[in-house]
CSV table of C-alpha atoms in Angstrom, one decimal:
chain,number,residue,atom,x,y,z
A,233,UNK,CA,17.6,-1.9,5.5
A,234,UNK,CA,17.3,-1.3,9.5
A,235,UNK,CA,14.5,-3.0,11.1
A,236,UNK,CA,15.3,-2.3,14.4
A,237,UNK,CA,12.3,-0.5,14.7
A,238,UNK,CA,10.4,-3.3,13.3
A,239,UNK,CA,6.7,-3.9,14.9
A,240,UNK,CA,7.7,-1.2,17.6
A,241,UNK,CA,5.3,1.6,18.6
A,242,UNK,CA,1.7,0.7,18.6
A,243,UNK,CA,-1.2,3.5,17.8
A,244,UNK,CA,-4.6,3.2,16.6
A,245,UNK,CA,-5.9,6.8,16.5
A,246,UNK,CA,-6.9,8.6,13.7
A,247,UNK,CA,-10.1,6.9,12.7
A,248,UNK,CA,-11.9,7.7,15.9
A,249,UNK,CA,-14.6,5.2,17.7
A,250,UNK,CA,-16.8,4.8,14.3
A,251,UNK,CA,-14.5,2.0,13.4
A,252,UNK,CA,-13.3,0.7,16.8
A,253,UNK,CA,-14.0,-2.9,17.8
A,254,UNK,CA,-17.1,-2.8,14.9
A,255,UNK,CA,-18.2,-5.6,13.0
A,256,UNK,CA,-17.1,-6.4,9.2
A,257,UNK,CA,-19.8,-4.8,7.8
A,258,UNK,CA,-20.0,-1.7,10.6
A,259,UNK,CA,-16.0,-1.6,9.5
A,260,UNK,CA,-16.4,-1.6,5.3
A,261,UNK,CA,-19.7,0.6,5.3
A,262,UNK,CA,-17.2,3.0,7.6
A,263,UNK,CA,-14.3,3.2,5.5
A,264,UNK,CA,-17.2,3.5,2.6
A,265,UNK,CA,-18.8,6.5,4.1
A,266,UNK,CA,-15.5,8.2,5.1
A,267,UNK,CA,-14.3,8.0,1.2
A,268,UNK,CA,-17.6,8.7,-0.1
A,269,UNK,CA,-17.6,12.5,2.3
A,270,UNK,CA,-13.9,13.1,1.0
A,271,UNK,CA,-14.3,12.1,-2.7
A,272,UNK,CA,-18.0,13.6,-3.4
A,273,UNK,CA,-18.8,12.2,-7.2
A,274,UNK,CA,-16.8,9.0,-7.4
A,275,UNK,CA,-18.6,6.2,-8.1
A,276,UNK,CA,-17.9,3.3,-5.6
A,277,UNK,CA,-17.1,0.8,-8.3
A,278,UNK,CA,-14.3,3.4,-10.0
A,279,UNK,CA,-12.4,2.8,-6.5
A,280,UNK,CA,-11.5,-0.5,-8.6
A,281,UNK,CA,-8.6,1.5,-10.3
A,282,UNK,CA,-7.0,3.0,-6.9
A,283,UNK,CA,-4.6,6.2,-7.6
A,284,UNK,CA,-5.9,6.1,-11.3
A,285,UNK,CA,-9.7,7.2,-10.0
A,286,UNK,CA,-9.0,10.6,-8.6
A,287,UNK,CA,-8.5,11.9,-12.4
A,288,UNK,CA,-9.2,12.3,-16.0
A,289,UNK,CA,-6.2,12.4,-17.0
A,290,UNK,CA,-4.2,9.3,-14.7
A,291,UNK,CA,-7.3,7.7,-15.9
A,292,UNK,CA,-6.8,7.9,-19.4
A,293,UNK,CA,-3.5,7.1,-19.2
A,294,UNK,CA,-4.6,4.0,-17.5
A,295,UNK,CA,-6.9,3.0,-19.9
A,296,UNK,CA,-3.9,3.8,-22.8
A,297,UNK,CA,-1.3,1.3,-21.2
A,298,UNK,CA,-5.0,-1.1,-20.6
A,299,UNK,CA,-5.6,-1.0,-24.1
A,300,UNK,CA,-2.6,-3.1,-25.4
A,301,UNK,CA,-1.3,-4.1,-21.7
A,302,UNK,CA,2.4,-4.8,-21.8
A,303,UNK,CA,2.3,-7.7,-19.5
A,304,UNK,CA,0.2,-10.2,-21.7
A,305,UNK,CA,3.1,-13.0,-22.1
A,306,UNK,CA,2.9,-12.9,-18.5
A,307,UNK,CA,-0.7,-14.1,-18.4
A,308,UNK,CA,0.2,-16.2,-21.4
A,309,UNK,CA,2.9,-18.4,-19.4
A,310,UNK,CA,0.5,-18.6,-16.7
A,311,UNK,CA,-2.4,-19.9,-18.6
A,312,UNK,CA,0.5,-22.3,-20.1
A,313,UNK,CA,1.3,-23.3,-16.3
A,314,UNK,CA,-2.7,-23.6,-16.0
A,315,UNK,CA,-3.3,-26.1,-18.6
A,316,UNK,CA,-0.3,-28.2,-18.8
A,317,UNK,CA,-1.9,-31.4,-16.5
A,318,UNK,CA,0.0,-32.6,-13.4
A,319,UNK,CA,1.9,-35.8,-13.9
A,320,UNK,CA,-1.3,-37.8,-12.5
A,321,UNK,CA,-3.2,-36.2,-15.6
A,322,UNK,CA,-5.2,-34.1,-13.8
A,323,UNK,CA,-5.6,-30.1,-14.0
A,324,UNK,CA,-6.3,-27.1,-12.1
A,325,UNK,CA,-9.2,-27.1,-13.5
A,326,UNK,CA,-11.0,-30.3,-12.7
A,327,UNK,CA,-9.4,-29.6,-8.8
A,328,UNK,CA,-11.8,-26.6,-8.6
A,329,UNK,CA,-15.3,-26.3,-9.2
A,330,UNK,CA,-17.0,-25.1,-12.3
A,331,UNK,CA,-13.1,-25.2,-13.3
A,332,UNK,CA,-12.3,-22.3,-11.4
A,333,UNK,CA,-14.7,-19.4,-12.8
A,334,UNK,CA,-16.1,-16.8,-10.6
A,335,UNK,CA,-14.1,-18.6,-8.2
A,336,UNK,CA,-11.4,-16.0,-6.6
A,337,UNK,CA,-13.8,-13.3,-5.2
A,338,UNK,CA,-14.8,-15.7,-2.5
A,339,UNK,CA,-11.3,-16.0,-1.1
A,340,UNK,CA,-9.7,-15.5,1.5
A,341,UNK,CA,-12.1,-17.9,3.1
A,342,UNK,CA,-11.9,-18.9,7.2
A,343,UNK,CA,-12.0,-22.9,7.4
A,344,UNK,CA,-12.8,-24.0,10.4
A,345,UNK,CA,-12.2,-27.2,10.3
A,346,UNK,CA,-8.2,-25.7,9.8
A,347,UNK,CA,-9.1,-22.4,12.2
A,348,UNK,CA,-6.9,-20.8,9.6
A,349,UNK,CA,-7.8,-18.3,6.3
A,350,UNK,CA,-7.3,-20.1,3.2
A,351,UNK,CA,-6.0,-17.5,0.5
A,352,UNK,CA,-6.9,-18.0,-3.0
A,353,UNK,CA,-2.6,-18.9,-3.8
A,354,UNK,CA,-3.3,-21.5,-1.3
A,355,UNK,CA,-6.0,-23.1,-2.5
A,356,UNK,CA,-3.9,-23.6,-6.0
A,357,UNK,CA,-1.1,-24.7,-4.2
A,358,UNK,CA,-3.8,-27.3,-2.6
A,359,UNK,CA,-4.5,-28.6,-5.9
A,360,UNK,CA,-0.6,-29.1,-6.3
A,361,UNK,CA,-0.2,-30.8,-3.3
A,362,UNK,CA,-3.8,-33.0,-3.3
A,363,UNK,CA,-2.3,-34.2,-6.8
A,364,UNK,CA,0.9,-35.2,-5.8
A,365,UNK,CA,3.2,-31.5,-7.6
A,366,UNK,CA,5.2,-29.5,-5.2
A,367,UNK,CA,3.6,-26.8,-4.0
A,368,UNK,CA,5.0,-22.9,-5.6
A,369,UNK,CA,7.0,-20.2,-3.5
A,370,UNK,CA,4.3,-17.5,-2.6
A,371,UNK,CA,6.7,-14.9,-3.5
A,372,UNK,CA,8.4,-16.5,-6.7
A,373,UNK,CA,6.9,-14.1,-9.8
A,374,UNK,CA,7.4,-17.1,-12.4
A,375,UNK,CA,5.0,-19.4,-11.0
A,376,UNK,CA,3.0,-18.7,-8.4
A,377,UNK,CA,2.6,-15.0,-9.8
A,378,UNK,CA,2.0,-16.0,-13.5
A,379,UNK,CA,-0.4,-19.0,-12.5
A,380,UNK,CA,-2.5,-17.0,-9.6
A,381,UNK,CA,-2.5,-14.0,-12.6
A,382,UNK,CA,-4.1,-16.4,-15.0
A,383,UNK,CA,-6.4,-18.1,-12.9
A,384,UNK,CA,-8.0,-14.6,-11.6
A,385,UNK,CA,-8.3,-14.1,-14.9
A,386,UNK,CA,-11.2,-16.3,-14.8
A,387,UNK,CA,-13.2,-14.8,-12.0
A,388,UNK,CA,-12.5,-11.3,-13.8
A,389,UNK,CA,-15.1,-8.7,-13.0
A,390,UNK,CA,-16.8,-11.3,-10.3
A,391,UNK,CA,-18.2,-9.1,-7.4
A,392,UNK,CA,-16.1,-9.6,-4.1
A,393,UNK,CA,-17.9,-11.7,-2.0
A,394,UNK,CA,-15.5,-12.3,1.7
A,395,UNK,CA,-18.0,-13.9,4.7
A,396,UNK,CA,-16.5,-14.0,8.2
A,397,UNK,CA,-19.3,-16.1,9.9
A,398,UNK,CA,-18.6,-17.1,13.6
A,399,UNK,CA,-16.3,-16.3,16.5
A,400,UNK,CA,-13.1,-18.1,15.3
A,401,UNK,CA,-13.6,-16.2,11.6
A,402,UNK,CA,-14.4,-13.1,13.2
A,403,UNK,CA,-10.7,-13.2,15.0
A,404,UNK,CA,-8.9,-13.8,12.2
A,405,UNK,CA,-10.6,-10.9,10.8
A,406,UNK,CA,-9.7,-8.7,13.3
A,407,UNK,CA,-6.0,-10.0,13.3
A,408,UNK,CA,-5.8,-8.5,10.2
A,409,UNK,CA,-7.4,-5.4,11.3
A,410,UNK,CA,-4.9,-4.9,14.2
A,411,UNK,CA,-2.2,-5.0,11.8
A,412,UNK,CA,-3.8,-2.6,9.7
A,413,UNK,CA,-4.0,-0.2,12.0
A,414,UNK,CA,-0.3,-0.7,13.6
A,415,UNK,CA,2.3,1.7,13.4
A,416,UNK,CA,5.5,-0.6,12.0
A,417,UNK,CA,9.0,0.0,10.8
A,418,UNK,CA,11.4,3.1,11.6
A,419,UNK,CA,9.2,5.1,9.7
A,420,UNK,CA,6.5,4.2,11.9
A,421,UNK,CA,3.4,3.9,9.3
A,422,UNK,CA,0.6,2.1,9.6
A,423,UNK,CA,-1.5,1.3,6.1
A,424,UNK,CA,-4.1,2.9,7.6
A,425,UNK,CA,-2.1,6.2,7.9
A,426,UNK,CA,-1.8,6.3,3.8
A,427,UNK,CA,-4.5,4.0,2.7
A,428,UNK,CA,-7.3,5.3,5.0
A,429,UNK,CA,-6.3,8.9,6.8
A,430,UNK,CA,-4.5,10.1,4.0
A,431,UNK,CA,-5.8,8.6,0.1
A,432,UNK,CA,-6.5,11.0,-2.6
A,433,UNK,CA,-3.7,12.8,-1.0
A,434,UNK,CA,0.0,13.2,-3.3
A,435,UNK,CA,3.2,11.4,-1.6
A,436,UNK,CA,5.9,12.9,-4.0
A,437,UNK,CA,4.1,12.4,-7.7
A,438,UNK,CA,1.8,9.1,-6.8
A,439,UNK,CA,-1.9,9.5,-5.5
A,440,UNK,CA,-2.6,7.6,-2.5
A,441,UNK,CA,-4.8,4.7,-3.4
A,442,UNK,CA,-7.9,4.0,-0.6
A,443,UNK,CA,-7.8,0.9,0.8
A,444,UNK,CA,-11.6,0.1,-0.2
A,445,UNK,CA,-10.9,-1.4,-3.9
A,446,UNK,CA,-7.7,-2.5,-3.4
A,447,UNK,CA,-8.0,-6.1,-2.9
A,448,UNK,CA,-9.9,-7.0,-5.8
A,449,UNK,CA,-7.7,-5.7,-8.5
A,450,UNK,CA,-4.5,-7.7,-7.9
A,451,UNK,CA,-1.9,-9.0,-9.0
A,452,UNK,CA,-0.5,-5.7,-10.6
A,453,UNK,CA,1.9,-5.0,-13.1
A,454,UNK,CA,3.8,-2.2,-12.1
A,455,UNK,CA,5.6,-0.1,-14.5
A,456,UNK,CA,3.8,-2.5,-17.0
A,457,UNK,CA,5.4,-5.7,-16.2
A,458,UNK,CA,6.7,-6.1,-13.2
A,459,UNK,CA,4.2,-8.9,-11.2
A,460,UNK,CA,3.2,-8.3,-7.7
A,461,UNK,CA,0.8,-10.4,-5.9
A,462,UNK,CA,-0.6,-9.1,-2.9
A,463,UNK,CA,1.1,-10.0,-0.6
A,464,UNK,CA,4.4,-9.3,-2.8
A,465,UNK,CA,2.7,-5.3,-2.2
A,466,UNK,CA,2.7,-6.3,1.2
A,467,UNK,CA,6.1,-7.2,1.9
A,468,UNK,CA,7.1,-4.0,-0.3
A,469,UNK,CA,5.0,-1.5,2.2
A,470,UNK,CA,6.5,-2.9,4.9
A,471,UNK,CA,10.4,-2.5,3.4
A,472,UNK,CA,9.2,1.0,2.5
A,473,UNK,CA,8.4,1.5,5.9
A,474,UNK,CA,11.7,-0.1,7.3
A,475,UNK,CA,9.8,-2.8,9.2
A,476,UNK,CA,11.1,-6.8,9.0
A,477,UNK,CA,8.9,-7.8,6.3
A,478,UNK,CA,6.5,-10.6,6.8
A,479,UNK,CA,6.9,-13.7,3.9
A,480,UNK,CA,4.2,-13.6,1.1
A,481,UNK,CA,1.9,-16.5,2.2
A,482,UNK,CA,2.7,-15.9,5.9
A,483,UNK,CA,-0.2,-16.2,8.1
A,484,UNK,CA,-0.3,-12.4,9.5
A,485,UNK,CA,-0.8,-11.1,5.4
A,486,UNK,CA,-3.4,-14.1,5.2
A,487,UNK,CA,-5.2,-12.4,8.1
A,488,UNK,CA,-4.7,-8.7,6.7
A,489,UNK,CA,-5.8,-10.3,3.6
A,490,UNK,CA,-8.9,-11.4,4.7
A,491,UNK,CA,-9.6,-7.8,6.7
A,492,UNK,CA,-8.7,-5.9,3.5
A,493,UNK,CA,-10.8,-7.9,1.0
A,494,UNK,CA,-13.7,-7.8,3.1
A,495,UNK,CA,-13.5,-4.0,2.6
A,496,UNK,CA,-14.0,-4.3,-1.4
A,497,UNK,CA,-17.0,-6.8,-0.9
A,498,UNK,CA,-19.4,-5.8,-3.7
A,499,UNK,CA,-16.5,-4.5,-6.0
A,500,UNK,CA,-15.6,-6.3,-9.4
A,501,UNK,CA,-12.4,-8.0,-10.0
A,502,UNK,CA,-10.0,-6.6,-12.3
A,503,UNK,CA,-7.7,-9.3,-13.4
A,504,UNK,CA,-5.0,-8.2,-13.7
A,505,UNK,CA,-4.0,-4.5,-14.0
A,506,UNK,CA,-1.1,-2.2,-14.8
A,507,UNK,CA,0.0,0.1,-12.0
A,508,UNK,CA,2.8,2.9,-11.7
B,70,UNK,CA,9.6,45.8,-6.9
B,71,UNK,CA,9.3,42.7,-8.7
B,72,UNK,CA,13.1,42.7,-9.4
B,73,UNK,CA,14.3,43.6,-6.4
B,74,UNK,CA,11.6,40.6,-4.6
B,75,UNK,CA,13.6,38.1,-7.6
B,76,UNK,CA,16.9,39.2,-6.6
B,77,UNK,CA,16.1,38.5,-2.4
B,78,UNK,CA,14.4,34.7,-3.5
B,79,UNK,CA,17.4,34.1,-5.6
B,80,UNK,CA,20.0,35.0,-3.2
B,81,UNK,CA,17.7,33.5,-0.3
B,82,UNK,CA,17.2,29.9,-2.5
B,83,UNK,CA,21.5,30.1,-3.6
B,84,UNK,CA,22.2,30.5,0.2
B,85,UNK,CA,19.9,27.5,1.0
B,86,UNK,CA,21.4,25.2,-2.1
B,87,UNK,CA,25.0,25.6,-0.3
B,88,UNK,CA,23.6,24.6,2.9
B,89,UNK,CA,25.2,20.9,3.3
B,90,UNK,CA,21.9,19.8,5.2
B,91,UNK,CA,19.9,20.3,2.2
B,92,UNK,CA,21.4,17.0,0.2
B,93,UNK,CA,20.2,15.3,3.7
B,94,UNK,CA,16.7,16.7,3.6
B,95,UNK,CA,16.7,15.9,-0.2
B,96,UNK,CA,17.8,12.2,-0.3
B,97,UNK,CA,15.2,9.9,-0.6
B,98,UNK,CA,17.0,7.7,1.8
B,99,UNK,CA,17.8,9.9,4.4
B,100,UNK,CA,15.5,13.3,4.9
B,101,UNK,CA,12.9,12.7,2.0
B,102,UNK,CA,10.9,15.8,3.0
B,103,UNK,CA,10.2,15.8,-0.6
B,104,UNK,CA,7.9,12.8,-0.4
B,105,UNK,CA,5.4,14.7,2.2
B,106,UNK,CA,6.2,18.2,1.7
B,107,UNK,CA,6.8,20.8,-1.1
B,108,UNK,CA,9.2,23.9,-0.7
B,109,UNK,CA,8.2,26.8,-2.3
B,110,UNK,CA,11.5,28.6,-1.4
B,111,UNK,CA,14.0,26.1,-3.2
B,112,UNK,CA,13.4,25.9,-6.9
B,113,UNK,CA,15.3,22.6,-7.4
B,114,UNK,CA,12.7,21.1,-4.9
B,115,UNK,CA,10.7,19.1,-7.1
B,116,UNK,CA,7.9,17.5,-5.8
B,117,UNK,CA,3.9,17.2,-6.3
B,118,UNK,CA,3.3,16.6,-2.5
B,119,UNK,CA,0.0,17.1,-0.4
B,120,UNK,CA,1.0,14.6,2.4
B,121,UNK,CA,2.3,17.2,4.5
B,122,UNK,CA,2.1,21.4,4.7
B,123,UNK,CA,4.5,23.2,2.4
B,124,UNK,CA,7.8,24.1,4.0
B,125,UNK,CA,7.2,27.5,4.0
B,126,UNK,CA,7.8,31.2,5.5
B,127,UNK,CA,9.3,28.4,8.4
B,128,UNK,CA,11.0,31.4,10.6
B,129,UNK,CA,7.7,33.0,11.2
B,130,UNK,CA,6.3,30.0,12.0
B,131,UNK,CA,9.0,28.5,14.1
B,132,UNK,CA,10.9,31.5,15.3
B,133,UNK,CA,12.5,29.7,17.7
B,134,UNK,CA,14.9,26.9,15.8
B,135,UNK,CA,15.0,24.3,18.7
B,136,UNK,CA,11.0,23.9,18.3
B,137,UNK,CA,11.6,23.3,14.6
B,138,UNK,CA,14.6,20.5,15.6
B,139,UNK,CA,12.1,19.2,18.0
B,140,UNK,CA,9.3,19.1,15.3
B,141,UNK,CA,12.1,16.8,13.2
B,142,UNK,CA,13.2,15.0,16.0
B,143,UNK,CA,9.6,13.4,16.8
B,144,UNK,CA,6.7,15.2,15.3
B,145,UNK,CA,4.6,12.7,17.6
B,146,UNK,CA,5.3,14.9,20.9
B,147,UNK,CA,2.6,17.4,19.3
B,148,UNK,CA,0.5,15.7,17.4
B,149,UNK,CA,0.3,11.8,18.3
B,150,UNK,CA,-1.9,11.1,15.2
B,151,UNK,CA,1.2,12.7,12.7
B,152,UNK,CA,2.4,10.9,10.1
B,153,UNK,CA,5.7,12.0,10.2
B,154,UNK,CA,8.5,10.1,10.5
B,155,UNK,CA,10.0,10.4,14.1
B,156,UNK,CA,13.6,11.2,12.8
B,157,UNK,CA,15.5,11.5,16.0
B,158,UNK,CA,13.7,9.4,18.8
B,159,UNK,CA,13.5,6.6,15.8
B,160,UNK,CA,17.4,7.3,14.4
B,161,UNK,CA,16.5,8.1,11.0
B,162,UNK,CA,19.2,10.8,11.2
B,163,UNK,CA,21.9,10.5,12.9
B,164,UNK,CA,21.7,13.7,15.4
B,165,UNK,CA,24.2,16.3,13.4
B,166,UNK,CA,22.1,15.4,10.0
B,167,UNK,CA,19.2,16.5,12.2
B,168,UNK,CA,20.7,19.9,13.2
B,169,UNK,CA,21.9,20.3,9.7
B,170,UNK,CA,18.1,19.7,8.4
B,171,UNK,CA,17.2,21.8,10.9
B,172,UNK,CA,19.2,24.8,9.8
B,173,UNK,CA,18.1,24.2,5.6
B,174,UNK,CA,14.6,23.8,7.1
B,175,UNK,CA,14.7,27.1,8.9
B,176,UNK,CA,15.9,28.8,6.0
B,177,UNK,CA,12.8,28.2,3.8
């Protein structure tokens, strides 16, 4: 893998002033409007399903592979990991309120009293840590990806609901945008060159999904069972660009996490999907 | 007419197959034109891709070859917006893979 390249060559063209130094909402009702002209007739809440919305066909192979999902044990082991207490006797579900229902499509959230982003993962790993368990590896598939599967499941078809209120929220918000817009790696993509400029469009034999919908349908199983959280997709976008990947849980994917969820506000949740 | 058009694409698309910068071009760790581009020219180039325009009827469009290895080298020079990979100013290829793509390239 060369990374020399890493983080080098900075440009943030292509989506012209509309969506330059604009607030959250100014920024999602722009990436909104821009789909909306280019995909005339998809609904906004079919964006849920990414690559899979552009046809009939991808679609009903979607909803084939949906119908008996291959990755159930998956969700299985994480509801296991879910209800098995911690060895105070406490659960997961008496750490969050209304035991963790309708729960996820508020996350990321900005504390301020931390002047941080608190991600969804981290607010189970809190749980772990306020009752005395070491926390889970943000990138380790049999716990942490099982566990946040499961517990998604619970806020499953919740609208997305992301508030950046204040000056300190707003510029972790818009850490996250810069680094949607930067050009990284040897290849020298930026998600916005795909997930914005260029969705609907084929790279090879995949449709490029659009960046509004993304967000709220994760993790993914791709190929059927193969978990990714997030930021797992993350880390994988950057190594397919050549770029030094940042860790799952880092604090530049919380920020870009924050940015990008805020662009499916008003979606449903899907928890959790199969992907290609 | 028809034969004699199958008979030029056939010899055309066997001359290009030899060419040893194909297998560059073609090698999803190396060229990977296939991921952006199709190629209309070479039958064994399969691929369902939008991303970029076809690779096609490429002398007319770049009669000159060193605009074409230029276009390779860093597509950026002309169009700062592209998303194609800058394959030379960025090392993708080393420069000798770049003047063998050039040379399959030209041929489509």
């Amino acid at each position: 893998m060369n990374a020399r390249f890493a983080l080098a060559g900075c440009a943030l063209l292509a989506f012209g002033a509309s969506v330059a130094a604009a607030s959250p909402e100014e920024d999602r009702t722009a990436f909104v409007r821009t789909f909306q002209q280019r995909f005339p007739g998809i609904a906004l809440d079919d964006y849920v399903h990414g690559g899979f919305m552009f046809s009939r066909a991808s679609r009903s192979h979607y909803d084939d592979i949906m119908a008996f999902p291959p990755f159930l044990g998956d969700i299985e082991r994480g509801k296991v990991l879910w209800d098995t207490p911690f060895r105070n006797g406490r659960t997961y579900a008496e750490c969050l309120p209304d035991g963790g229902r309708n729960l996820a499509g508020t996350y990321p959230r900005f504390s301020a009293a931390e002047n941080r982003v608190i991600t969804f993962e981290m607010l189970l790993n809190r749980c772990r840590r306020d009752n005395g368990e070491a926390e889970y590896r943000y990138d380790d598939r049999a716990t942490m990806g099982v566990l946040t599967a499961y517990a998604r499941s619970l806020s499953d078809g919740m609208r997305m609901d992301i508030k950046v209120d204040g000056a300190a929220a707003l510029a972790k918000y818009e850490e996250g945008r810069r680094l949607f817009f930067r050009r990284i790696g040897q290849m020298n993509f930026a998600c916005s060159n795909c997930h914005l400029d260029n969705a609907g469009k084929v790279m090879r034999m995949e449709t490029i999904s659009p960046a509004v919908g993304q967000a709220v349908h994760f993790p993914v199983f791709r190929g059927g069972d193969e978990l990714y959280t997030l930021h797992m997709r993350y880390t994988r976008c950057m190594m397919q660009v050549r770029a030094q990947p940042f860790p799952a849980g880092s604090e530049a994917f919380n920020n870009l996490e924050y940015f990008h969820s805020y662009l499916s506000n008003g979606l449903p949740l899907q928890a959790s999907v199969y992907r290609r | 007419m028809f034969v004699a058009w199958v008979a030029v694409a056939a010899t055309s698309s066997a001359a290009a197959a030899d060419l040893p910068g194909r297998a560059i071009a073609h090698d999803q760790e190396k060229g990977n034109c296939l991921a952006c581009h199709r190629m209309p020219a070479d039958p064994g180039a399969e691929t369902g891709a939008t991303l970029g325009p076809p690779l096609a009827d490429i002398k007319r469009r770049y009669p000159d070859r060193a605009a074409l290895r230029a276009q390779i080298w860093d597509a950026s020079v002309k169009n700062p917006a592209t998303i194609m990979p800058p394959y030379g100013r960025h090392r993708i290829l080393s420069e000798a893979e770049i003047d063998l793509v050039t040379e399959y390239i030209h041929g489509l």
